[in-house]
mmCIF file of N, CA and C in Angstrom:
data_model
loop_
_atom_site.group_PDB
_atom_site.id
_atom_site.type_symbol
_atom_site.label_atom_id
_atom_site.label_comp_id
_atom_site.label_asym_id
_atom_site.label_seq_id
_atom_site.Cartn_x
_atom_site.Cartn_y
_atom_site.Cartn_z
ATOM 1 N N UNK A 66 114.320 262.869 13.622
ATOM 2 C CA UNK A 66 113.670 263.653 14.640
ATOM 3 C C UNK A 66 113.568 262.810 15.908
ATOM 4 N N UNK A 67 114.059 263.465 17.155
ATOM 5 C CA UNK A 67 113.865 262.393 17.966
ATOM 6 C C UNK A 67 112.918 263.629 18.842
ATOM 7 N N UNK A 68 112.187 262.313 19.924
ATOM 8 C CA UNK A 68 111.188 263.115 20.765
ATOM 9 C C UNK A 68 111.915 262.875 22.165
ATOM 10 N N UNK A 69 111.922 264.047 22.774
ATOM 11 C CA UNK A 69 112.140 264.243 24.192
ATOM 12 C C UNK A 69 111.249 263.895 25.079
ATOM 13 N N UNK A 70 111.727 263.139 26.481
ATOM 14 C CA UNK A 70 109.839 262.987 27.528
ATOM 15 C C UNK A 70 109.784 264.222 27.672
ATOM 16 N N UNK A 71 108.631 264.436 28.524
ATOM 17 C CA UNK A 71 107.918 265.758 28.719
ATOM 18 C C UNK A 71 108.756 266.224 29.829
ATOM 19 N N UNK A 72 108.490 267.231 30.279
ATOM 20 C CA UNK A 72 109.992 268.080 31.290
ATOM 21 C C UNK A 72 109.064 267.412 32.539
ATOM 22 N N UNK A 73 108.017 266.749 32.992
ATOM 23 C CA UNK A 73 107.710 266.031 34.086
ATOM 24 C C UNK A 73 108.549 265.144 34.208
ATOM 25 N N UNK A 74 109.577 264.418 33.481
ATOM 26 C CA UNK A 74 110.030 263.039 33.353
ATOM 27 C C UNK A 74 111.162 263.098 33.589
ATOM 28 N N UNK A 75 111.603 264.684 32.822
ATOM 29 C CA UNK A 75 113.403 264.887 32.818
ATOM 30 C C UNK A 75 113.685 265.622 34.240
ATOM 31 N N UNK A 76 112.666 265.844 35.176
ATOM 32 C CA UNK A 76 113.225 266.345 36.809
ATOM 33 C C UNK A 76 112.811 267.609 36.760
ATOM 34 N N UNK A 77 112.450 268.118 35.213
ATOM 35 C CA UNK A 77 111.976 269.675 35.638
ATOM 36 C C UNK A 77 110.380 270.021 36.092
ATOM 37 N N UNK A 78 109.894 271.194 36.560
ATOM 38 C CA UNK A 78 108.467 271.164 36.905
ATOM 39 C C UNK A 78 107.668 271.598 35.574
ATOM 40 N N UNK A 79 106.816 271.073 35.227
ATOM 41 C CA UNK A 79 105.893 271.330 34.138
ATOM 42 C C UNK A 79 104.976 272.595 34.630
ATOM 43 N N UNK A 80 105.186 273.603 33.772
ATOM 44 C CA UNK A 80 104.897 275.134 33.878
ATOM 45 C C UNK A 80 103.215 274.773 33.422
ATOM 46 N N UNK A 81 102.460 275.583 34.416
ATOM 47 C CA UNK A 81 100.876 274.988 33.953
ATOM 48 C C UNK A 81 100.852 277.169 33.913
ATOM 49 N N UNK A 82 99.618 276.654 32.674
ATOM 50 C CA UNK A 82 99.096 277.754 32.046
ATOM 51 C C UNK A 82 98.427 278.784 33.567
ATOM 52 N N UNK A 83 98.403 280.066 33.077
ATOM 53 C CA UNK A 83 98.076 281.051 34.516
ATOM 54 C C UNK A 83 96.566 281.017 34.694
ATOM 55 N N UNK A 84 95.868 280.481 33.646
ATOM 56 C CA UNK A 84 94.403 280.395 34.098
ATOM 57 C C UNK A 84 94.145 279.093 34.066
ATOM 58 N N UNK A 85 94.619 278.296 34.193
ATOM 59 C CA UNK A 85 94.266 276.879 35.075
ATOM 60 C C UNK A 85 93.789 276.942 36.380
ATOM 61 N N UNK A 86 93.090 276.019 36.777
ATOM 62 C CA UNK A 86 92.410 276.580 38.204
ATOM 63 C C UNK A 86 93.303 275.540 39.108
ATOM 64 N N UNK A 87 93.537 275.730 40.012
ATOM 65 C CA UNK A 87 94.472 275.027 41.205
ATOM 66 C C UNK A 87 93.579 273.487 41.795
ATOM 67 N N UNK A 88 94.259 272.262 41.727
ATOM 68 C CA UNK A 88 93.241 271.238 42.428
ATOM 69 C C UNK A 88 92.653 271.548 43.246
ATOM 70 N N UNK A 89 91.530 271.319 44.258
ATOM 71 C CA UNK A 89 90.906 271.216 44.877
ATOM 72 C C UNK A 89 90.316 270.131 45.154
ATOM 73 N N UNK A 90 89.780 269.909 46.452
ATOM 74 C CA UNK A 90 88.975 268.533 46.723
ATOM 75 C C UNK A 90 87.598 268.910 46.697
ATOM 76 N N UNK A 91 86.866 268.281 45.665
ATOM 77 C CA UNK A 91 85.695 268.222 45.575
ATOM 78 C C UNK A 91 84.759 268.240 47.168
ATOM 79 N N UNK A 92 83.670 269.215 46.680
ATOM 80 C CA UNK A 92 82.870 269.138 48.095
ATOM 81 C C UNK A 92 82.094 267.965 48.470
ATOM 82 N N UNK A 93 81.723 266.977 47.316
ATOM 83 C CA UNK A 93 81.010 265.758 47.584
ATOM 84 C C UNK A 93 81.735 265.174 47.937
ATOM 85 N N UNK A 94 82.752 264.863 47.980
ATOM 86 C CA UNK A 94 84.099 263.807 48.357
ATOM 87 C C UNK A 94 83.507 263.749 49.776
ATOM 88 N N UNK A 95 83.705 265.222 50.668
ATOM 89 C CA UNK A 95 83.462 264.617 51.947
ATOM 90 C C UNK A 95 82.111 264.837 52.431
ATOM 91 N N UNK A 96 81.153 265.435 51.420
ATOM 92 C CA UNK A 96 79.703 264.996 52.022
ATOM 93 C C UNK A 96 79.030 263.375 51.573
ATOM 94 N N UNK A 97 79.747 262.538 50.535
ATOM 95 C CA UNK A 97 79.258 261.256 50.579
ATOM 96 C C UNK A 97 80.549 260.574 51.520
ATOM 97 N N UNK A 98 81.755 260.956 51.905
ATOM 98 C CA UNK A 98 82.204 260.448 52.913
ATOM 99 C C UNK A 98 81.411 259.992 54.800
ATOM 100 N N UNK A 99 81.019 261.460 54.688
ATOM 101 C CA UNK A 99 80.231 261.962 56.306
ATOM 102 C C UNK A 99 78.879 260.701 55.893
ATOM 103 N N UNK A 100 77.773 261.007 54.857
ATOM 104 C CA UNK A 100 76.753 259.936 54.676
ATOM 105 C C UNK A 100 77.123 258.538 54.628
ATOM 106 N N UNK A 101 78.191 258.469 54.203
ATOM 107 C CA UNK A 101 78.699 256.954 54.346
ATOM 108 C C UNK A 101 78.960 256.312 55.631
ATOM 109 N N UNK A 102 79.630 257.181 56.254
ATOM 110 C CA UNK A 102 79.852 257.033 57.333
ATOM 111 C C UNK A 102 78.690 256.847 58.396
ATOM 112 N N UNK A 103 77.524 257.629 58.424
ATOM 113 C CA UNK A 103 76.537 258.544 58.991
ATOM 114 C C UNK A 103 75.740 256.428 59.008
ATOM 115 N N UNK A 104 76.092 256.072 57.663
ATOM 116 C CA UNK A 104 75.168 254.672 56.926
ATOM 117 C C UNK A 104 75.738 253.488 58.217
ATOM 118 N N UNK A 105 76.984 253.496 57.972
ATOM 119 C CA UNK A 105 77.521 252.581 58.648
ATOM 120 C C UNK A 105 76.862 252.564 59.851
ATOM 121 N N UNK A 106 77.628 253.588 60.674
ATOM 122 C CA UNK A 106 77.233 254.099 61.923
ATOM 123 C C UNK A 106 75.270 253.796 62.673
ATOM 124 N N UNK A 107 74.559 253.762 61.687
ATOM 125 C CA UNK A 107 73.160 253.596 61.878
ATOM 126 C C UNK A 107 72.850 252.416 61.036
ATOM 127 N N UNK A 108 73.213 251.592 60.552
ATOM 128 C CA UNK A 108 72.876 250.700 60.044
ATOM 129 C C UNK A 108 72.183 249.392 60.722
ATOM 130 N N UNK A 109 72.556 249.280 61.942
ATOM 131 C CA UNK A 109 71.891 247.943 62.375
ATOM 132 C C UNK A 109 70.842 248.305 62.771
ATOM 133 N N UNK A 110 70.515 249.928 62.963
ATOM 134 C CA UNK A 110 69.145 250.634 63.289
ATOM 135 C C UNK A 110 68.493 250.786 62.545
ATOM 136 N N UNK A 111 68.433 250.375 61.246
ATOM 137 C CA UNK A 111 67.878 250.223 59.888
ATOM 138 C C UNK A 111 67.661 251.681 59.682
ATOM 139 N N UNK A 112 68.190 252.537 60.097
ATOM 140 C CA UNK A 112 68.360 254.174 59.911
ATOM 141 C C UNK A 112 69.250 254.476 58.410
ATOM 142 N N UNK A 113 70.409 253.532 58.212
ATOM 143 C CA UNK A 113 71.384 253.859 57.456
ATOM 144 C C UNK A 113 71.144 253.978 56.013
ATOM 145 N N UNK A 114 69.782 253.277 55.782
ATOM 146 C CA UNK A 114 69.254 253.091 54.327
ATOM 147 C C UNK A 114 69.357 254.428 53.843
ATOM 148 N N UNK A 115 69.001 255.544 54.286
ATOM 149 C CA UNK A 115 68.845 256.407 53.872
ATOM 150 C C UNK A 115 69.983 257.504 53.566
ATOM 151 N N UNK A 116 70.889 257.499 54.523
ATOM 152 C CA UNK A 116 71.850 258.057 54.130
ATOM 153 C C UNK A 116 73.436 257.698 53.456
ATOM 154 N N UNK A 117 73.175 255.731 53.024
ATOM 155 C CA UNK A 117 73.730 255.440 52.548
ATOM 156 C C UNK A 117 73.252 255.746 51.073
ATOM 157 N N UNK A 118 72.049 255.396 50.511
ATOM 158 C CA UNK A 118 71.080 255.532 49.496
ATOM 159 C C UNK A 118 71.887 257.427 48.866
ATOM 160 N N UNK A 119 71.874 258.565 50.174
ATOM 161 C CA UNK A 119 72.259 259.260 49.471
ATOM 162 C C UNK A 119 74.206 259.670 49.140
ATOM 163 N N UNK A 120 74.505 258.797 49.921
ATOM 164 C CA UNK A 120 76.102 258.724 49.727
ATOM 165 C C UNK A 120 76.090 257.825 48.297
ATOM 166 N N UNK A 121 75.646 257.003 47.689
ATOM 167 C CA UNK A 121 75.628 256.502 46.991
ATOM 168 C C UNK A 121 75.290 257.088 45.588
ATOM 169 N N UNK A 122 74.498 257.743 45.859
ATOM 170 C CA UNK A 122 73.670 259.031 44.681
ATOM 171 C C UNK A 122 75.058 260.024 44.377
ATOM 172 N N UNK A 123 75.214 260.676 45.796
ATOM 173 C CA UNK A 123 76.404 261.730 45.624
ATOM 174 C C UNK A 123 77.129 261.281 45.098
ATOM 175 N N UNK A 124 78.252 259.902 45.411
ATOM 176 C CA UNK A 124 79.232 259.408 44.584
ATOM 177 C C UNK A 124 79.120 259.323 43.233
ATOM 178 N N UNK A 125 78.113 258.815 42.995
ATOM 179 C CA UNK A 125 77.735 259.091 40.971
ATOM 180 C C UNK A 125 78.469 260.243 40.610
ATOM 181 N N UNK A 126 77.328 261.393 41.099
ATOM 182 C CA UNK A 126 78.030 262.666 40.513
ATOM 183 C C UNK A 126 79.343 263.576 40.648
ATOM 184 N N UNK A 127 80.097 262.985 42.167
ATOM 185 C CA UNK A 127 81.062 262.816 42.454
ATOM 186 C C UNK A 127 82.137 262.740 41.365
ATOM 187 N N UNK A 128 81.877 261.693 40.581
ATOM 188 C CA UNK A 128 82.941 260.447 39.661
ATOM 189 C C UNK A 128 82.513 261.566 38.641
ATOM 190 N N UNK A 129 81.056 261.836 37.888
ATOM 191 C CA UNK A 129 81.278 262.846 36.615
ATOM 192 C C UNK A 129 81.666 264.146 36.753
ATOM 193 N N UNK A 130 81.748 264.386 37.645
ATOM 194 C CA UNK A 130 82.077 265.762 37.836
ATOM 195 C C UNK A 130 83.861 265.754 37.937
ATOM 196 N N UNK A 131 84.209 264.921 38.570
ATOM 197 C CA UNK A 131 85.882 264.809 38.832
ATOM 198 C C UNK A 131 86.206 264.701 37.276
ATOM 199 N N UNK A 132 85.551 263.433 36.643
ATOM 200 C CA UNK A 132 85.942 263.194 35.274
ATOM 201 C C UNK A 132 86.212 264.220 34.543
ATOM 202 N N UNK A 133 84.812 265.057 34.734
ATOM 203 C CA UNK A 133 84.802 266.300 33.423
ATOM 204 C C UNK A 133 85.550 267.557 33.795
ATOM 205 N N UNK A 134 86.213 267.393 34.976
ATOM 206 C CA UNK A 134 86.814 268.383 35.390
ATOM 207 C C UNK A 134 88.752 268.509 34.684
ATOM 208 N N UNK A 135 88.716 267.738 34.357
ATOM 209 C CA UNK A 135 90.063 267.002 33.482
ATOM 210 C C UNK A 135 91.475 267.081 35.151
ATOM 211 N N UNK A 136 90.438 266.543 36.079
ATOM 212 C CA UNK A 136 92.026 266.250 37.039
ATOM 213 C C UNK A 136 91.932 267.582 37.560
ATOM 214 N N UNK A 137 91.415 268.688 37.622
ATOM 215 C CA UNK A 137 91.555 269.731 38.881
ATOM 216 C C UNK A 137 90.612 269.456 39.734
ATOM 217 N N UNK A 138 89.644 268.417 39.937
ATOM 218 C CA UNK A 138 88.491 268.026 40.694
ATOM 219 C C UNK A 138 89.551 266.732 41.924
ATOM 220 N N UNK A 139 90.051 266.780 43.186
ATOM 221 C CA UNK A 139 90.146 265.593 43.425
ATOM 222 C C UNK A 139 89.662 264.893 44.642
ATOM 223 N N UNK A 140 89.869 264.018 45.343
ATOM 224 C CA UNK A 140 89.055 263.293 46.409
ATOM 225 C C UNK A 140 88.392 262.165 45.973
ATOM 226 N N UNK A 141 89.042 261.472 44.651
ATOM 227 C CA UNK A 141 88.334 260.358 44.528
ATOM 228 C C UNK A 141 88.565 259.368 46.051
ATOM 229 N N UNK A 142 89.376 259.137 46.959
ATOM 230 C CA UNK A 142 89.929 258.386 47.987
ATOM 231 C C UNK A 142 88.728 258.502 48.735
ATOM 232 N N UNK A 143 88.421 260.058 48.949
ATOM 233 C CA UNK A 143 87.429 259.898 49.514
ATOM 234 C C UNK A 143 85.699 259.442 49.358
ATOM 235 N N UNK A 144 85.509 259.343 47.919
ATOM 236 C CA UNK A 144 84.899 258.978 47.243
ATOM 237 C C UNK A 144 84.062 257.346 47.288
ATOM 238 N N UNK A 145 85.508 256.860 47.281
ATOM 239 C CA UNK A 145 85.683 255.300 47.558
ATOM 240 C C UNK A 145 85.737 254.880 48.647
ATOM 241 N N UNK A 146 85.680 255.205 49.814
ATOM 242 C CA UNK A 146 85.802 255.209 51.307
ATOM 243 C C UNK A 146 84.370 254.817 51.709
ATOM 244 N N UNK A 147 83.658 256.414 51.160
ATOM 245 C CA UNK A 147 82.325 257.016 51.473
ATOM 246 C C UNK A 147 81.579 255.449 50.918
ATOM 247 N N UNK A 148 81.611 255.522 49.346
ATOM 248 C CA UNK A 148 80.937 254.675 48.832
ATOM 249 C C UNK A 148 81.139 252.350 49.615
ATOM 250 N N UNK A 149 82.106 252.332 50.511
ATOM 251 C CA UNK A 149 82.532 250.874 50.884
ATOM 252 C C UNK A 149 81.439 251.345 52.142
ATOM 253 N N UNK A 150 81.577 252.552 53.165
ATOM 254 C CA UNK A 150 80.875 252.322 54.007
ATOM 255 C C UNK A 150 79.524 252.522 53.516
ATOM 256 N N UNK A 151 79.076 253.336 52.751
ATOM 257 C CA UNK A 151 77.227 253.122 52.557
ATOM 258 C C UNK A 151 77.311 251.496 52.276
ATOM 259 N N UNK A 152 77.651 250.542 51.615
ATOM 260 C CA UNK A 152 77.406 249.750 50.986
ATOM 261 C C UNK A 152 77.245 248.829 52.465
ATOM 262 N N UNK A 153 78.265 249.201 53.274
ATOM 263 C CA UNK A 153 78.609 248.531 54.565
ATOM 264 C C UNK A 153 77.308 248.625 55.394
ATOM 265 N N UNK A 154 76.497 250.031 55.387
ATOM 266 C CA UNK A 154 75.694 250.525 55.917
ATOM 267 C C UNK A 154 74.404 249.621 55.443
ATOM 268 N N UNK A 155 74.334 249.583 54.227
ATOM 269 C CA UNK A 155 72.915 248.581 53.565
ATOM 270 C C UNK A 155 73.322 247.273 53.551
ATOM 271 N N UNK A 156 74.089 246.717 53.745
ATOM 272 C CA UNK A 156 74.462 245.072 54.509
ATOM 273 C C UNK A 156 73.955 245.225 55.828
ATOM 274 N N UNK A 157 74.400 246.039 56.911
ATOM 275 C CA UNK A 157 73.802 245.612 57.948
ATOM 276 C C UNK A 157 72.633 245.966 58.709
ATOM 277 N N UNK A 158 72.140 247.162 57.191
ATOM 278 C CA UNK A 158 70.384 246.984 57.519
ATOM 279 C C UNK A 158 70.051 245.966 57.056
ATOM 280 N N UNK A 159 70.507 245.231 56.013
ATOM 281 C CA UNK A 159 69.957 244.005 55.594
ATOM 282 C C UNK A 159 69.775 242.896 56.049
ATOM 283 N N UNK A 160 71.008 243.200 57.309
ATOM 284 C CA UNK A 160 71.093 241.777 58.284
ATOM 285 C C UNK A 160 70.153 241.951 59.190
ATOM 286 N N UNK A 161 69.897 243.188 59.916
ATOM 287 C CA UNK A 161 68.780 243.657 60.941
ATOM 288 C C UNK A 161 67.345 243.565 60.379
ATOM 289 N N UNK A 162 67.512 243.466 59.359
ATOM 290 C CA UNK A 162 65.639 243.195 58.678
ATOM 291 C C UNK A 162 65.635 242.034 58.801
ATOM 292 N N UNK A 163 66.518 241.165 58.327
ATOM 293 C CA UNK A 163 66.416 239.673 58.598
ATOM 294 C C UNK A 163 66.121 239.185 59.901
ATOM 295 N N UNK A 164 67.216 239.734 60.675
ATOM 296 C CA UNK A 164 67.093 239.209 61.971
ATOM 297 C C UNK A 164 65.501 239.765 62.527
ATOM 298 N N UNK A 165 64.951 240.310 62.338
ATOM 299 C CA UNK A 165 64.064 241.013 63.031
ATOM 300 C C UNK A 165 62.644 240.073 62.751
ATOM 301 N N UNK A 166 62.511 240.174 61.107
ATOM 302 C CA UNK A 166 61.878 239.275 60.140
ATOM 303 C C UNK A 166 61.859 237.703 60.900
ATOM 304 N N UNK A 167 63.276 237.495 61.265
ATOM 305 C CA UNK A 167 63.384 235.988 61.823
ATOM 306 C C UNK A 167 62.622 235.662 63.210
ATOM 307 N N UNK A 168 62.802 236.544 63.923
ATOM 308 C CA UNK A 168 62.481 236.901 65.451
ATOM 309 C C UNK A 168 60.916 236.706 65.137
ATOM 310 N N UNK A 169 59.994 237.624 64.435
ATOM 311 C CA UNK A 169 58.953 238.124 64.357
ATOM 312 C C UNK A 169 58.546 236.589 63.616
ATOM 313 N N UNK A 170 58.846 236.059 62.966
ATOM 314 C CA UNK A 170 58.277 234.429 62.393
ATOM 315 C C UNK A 170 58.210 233.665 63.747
ATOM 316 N N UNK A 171 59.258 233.467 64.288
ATOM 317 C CA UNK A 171 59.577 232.598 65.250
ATOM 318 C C UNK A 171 58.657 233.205 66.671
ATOM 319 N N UNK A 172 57.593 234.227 67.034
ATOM 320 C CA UNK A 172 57.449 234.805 67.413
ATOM 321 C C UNK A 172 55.946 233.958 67.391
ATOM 322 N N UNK A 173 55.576 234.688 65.718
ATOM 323 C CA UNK A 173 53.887 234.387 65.411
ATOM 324 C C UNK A 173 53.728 232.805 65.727
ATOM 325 N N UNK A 174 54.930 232.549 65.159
ATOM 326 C CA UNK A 174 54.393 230.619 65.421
ATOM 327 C C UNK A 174 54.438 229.561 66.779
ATOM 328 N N UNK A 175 54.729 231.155 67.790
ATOM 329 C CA UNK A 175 54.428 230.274 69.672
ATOM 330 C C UNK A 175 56.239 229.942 70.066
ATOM 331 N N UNK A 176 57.176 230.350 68.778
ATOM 332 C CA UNK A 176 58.481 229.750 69.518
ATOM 333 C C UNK A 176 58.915 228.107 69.409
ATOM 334 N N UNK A 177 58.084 227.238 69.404
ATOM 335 C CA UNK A 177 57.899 225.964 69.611
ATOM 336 C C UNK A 177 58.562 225.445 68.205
ATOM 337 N N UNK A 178 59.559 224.583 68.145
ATOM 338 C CA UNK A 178 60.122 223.329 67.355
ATOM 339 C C UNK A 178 58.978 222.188 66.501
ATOM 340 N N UNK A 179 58.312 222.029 67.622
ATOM 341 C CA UNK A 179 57.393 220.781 67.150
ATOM 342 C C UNK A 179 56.481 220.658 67.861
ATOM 343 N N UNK A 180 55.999 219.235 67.862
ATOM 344 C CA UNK A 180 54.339 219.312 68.432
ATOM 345 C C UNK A 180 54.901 218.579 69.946
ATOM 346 N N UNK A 181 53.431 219.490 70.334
ATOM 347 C CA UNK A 181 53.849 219.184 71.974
ATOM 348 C C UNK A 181 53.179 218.089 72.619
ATOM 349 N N UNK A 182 53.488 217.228 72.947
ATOM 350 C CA UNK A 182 52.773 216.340 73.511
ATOM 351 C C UNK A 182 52.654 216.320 75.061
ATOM 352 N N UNK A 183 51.427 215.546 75.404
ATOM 353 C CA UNK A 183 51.358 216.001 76.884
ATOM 354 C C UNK A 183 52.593 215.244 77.982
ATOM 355 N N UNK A 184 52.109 214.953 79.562
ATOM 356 C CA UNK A 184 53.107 214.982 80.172
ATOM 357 C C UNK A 184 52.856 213.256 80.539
ATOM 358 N N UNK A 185 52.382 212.560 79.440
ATOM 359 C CA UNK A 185 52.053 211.429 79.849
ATOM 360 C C UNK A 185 53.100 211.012 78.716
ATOM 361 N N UNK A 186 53.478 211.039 78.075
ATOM 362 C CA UNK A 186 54.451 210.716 76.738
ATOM 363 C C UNK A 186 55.889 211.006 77.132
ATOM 364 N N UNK A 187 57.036 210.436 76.656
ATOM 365 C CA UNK A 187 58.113 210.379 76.596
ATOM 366 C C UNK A 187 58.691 211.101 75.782
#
C-alpha cells in the first residue's frame, strides 16, 4: 500500500467542505493592535499603562480564540505587533516614572551634591 501526499502537495487545490466558514481576521487582532499602538503612542505620558494593560488582556483571548477556531480565526501578525508595542508602551511609562521619581528626589533634597561650605573656604 503506498500513501499519496495530500492533493495540497501534488499542485492540486484541496476541496474544503461547503460549510466550513471562510478565514477571516479576527476583530481583536486589530483592536489590541490600535491599544497597542494607542500604549506606545502615550507612554512617556504615563497614559499608556492603561491601554497597553488592555491590549495585553485582548491578546490572551486573541491567541484562544484563533486556537480554538482550528485556523479560520486569523491575524495572529497582528496580534504580535499589538502585543511588542503595549509592552513598548509599559517600558516607557516605566522610564517616565523613574525619571520623574528621580527629578522629584533630587528636588526634595535642595538639588545640592554635597555640603556647602561658606565663601571663606576653598
Amino acid at each position: 500500500m503506498s500513501t499519496s501526499p495530500p492533493a495540497a502537495v501534488q499542485g492540486r487545490p484541496t476541496l474544503r467542505h461547503p460549510l466550513d466558514p471562510d478565514p477571516v481576521r479576527s476583530t481583536k487582532a486589530g483592536a489590541v493592535f490600535a491599544c497597542g499602538l494607542m500604549a506606545a503612542l502615550t507612554g512617556l505620558l504615563l497614559g499608556g499603562v492603561v491601554p497597553a494593560t488592555v491590549a495585553l488582556l485582548l491578546a490572551r483571548q486573541a491567541r484562544r480564540q484563533a486556537y480554538a477556531s482550528g485556523g479560520f480565526l486569523t491575524g495572529a501578525v497582528w496580534v504580535a505587533r499589538g502585543e511588542r508595542l503595549a509592552w513598548a508602551g509599559l517600558a516607557l511609562a516605566a522610564l517616565a516614572l523613574a525619571v520623574v521619581l528621580v527629578a522629584g528626589l533630587l528636588q526634595a533634597t535642595g538639588g545640592s551634591a554635597g555640603h556647602d561650605f561658606g565663601p571663606e573656604f576653598d
